[in-house]
Coordinates of C-alpha atoms in Angstrom, one line a residue:
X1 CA -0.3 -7.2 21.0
X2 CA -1.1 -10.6 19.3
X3 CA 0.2 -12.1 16.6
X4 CA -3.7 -12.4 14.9
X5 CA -3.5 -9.3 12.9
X6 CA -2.6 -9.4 8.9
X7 CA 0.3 -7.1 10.0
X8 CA 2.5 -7.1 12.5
X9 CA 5.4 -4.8 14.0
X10 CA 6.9 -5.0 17.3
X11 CA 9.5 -2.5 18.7
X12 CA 10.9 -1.7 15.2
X13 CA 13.2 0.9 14.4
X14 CA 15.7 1.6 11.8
X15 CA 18.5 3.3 11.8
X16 CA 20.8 4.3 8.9
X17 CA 24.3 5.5 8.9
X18 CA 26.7 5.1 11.7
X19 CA 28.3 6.9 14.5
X20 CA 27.5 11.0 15.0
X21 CA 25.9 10.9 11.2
X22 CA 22.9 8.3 12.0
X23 CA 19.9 9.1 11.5
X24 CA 17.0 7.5 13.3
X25 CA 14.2 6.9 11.1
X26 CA 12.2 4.5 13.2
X27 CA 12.2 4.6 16.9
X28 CA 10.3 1.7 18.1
X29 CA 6.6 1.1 16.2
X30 CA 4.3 -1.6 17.3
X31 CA 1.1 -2.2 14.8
X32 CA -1.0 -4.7 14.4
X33 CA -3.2 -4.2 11.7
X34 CA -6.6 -6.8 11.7
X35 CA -7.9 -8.5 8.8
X36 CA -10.1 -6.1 6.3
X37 CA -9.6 -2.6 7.4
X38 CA -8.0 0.0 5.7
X39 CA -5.3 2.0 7.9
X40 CA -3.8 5.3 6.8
X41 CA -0.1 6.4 8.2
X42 CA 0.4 10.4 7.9
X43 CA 2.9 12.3 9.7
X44 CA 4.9 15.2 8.0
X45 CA 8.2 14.8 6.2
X46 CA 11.0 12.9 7.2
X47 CA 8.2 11.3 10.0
X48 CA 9.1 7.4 9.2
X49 CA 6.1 6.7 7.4
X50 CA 7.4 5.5 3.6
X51 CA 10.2 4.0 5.9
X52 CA 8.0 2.1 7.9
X53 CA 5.5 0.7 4.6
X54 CA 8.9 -0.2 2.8
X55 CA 9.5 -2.4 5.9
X56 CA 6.1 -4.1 6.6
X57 CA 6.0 -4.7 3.1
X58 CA 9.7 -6.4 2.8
X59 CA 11.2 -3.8 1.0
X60 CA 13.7 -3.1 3.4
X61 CA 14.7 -4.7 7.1
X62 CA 14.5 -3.1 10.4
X63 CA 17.6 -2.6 12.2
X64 CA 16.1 -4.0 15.2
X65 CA 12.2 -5.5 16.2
X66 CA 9.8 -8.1 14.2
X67 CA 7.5 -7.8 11.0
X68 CA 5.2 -10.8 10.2
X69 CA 2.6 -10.7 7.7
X70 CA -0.1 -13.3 7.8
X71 CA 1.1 -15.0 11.0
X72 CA 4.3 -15.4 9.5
X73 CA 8.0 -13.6 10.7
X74 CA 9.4 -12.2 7.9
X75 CA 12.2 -10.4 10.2
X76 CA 15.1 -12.7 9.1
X77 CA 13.9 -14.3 5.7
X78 CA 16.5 -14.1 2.6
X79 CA 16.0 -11.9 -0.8
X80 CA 14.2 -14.9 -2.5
X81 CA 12.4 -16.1 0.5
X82 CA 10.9 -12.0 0.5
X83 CA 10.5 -11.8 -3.5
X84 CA 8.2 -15.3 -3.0
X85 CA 6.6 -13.7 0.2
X86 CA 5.6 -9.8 -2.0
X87 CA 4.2 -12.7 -5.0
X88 CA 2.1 -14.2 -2.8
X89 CA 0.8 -12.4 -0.3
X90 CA 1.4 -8.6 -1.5
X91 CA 0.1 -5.9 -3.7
X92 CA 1.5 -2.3 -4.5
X93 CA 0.1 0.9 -5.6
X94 CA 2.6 3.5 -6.6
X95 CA 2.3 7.3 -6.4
X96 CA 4.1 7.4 -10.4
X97 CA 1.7 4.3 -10.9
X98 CA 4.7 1.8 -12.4
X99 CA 2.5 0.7 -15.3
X100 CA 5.2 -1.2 -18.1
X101 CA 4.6 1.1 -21.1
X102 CA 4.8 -1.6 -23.8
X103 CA 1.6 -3.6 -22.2
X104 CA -1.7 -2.4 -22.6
X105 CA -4.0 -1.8 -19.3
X106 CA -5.2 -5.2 -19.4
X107 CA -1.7 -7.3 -19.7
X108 CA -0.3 -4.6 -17.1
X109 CA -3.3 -5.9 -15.0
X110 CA -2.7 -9.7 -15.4
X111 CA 1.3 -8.7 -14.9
X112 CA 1.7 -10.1 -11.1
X113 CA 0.2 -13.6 -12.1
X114 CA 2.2 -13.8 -15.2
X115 CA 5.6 -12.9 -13.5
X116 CA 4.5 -15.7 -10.8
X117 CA 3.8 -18.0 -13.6
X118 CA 0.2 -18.5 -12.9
X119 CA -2.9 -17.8 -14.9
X120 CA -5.3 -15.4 -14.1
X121 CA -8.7 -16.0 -13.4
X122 CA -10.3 -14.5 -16.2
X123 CA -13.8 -13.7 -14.5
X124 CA -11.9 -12.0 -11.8
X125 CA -9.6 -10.1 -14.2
X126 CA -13.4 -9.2 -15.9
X127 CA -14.7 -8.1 -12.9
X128 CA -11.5 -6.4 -11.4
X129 CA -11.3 -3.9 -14.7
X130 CA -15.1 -3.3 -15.0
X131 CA -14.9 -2.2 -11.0
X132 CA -12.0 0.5 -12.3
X133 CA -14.2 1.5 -15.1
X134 CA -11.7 1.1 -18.0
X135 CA -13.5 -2.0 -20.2
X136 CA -13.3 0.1 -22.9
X137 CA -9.9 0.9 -22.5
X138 CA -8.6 -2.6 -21.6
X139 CA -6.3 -2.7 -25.1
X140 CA -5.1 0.8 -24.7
X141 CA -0.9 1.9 -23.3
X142 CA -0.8 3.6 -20.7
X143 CA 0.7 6.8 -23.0
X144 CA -2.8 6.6 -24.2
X145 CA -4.6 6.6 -20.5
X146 CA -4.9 9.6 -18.0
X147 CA -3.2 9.4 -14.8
X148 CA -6.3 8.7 -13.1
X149 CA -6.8 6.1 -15.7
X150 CA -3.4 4.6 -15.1
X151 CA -4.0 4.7 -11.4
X152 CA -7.0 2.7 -11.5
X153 CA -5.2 0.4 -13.9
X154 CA -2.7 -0.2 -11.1
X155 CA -5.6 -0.6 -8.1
X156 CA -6.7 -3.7 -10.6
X157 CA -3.3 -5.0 -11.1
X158 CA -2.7 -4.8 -7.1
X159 CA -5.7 -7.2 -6.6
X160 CA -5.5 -9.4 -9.0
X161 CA -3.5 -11.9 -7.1
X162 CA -5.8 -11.4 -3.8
X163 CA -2.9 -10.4 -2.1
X164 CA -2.8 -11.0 2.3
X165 CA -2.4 -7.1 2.2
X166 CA -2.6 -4.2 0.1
X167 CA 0.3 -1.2 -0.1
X168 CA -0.7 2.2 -1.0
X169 CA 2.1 4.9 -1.1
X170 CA 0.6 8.2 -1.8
X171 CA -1.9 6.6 -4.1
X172 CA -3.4 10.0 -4.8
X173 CA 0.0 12.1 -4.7
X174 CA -0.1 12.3 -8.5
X175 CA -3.9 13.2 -9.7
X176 CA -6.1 15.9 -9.5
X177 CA -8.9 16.4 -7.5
X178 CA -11.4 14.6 -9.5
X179 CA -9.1 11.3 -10.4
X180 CA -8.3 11.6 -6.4
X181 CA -11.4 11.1 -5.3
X182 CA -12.1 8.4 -8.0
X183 CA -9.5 6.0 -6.6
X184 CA -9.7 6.7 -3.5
X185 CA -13.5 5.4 -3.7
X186 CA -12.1 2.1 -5.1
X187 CA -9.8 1.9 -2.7
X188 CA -12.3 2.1 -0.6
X189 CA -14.7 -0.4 -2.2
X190 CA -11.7 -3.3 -2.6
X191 CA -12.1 -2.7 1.7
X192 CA -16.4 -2.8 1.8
X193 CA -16.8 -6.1 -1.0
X194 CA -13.9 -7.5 -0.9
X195 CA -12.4 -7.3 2.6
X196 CA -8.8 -6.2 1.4
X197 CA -6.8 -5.3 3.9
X198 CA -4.4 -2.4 3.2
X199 CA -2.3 0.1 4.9
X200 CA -2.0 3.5 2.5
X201 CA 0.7 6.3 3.3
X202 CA -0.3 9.6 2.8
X203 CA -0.1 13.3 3.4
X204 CA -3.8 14.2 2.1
X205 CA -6.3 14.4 5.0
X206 CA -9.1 13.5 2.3
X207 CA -7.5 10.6 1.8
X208 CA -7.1 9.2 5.0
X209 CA -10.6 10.3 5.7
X210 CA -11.6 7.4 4.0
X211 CA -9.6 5.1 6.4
X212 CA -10.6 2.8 9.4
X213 CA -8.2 3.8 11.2
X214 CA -5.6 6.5 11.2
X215 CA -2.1 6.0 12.4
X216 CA -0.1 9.7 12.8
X217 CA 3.9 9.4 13.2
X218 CA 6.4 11.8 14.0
X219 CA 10.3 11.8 14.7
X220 CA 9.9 8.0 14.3
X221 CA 7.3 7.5 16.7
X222 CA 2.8 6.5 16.0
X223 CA 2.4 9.4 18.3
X224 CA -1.5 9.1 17.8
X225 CA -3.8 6.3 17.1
X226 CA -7.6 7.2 15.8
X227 CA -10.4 5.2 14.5
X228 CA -12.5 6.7 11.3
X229 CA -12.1 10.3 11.4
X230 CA -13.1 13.2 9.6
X231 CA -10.8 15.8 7.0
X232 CA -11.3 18.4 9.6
X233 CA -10.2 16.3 12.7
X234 CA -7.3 14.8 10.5
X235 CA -6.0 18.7 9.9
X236 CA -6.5 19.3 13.7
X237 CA -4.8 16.8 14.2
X238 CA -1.4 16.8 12.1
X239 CA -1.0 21.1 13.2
X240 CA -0.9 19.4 16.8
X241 CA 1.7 17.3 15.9
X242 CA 3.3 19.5 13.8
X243 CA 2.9 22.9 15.9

């Protein structure tokens, strides 16, 4: 592996607890993930994968190995040196969607650059909430929104910085059918115009039908490695590892 790839792990693995009671979450995952494609990570419970975003995102540290996120080692940086690194270079989407009740859609959208003290372009903010299809609902709370709504709300917020890399953690987990497939197709345009790179975690083969690339874990290990696949392959694919 090189170190050219927006995202980077090398022989990480975390390990939590001590002594007879530890549990092995990660056993040793190498990634690289290149600029501009979307990768999903499925795998069935308790397989590593929310353990392994939290940790490529900065969230949390691996117990042993490297992380670096636009060329840069993040391993060893400090709680402030991280909270700069997630302001700059990273954006979230939330199953539950994390929207701040008291803003409407549009000051939840604009949220990032105001907690980082810069101003928001406002063409791009324009552009960002006419691509999730809520101008007319750009003064409304998210109380008054549907969860598909508030989703998309969040898909805007998560770009409007331009983040390095895009987080998704079961971005669909929450929404029916319909709303599903609506953000997953934005999530899939913010990959085709824009170029945003992001690594989603999921447990919906739809959804990772969608994906570049698909990334499989189990017991803590990427036990399979496919480019763009289809729903059914996906399925085939997790009974194998689960069976």
């Amino acid at each position: 592996m090189t170190e050219n790839g927006v995202v980077g792990a090398w022989d990480v693995t975390r390990r939590f607890g001590e002594g007879e009671s530890a549990v092995d979450a990660l056993r040793g995952v190498s990634l690289e993930v290149p600029a501009g494609q979307l990768t999903a990570v499925m795998g069935p419970s308790g397989s590593g994968k929310s353990t392994l975003m939290h940790i490529l995102a900065g969230l949390d540290s691996p117990t042993t190995g490297k992380i670096t996120i636009g060329g840069t080692d993040i391993t060893n940086m400090d709680d402030q040196e991280l909270t700069l690194l997630r302001r700059r270079h990273i954006g979230f989407i939330f199953q539950f969607f994390n929207l701040l009740p008291m803003l409407t859609a549009e000051e939840n959208v604009v949220l990032p650059a105001t907690i980082a003290g810069d101003e928001a372009d406002p063409a791009w903010v324009d552009e960002l909430i006419a691509k999730v299809g809520l101008d007319d609902r750009r003064t409304h709370r998210p109380s008054e929104l549907s969860g598909g709504q508030q989703q998309r709300v969040a898909i805007a917020r998560s770009l409007v910085e331009r983040p390095t890399v895009l987080f998704a953690d079961e971005p669909t987990g929450n929404l029916d059918s319909a709303s599903s497939g609506e953000v997953l197709a934005l999530l899939r345009d913010s990959v085709d115009s824009y170029g945003q790179t992001t690594l989603m975690v999921t447990h919906d083969a739809n959804a990772a039908a969608i994906a570049d690339r698909v990334l499989f874990l189990a017991d803590g290990l990427i036990v399979k490695d496919v480019g763009r696949s289809s729903e059914g392959d996906i399925l085939a694919a997790m009974a194998e590892i689960t069976g």
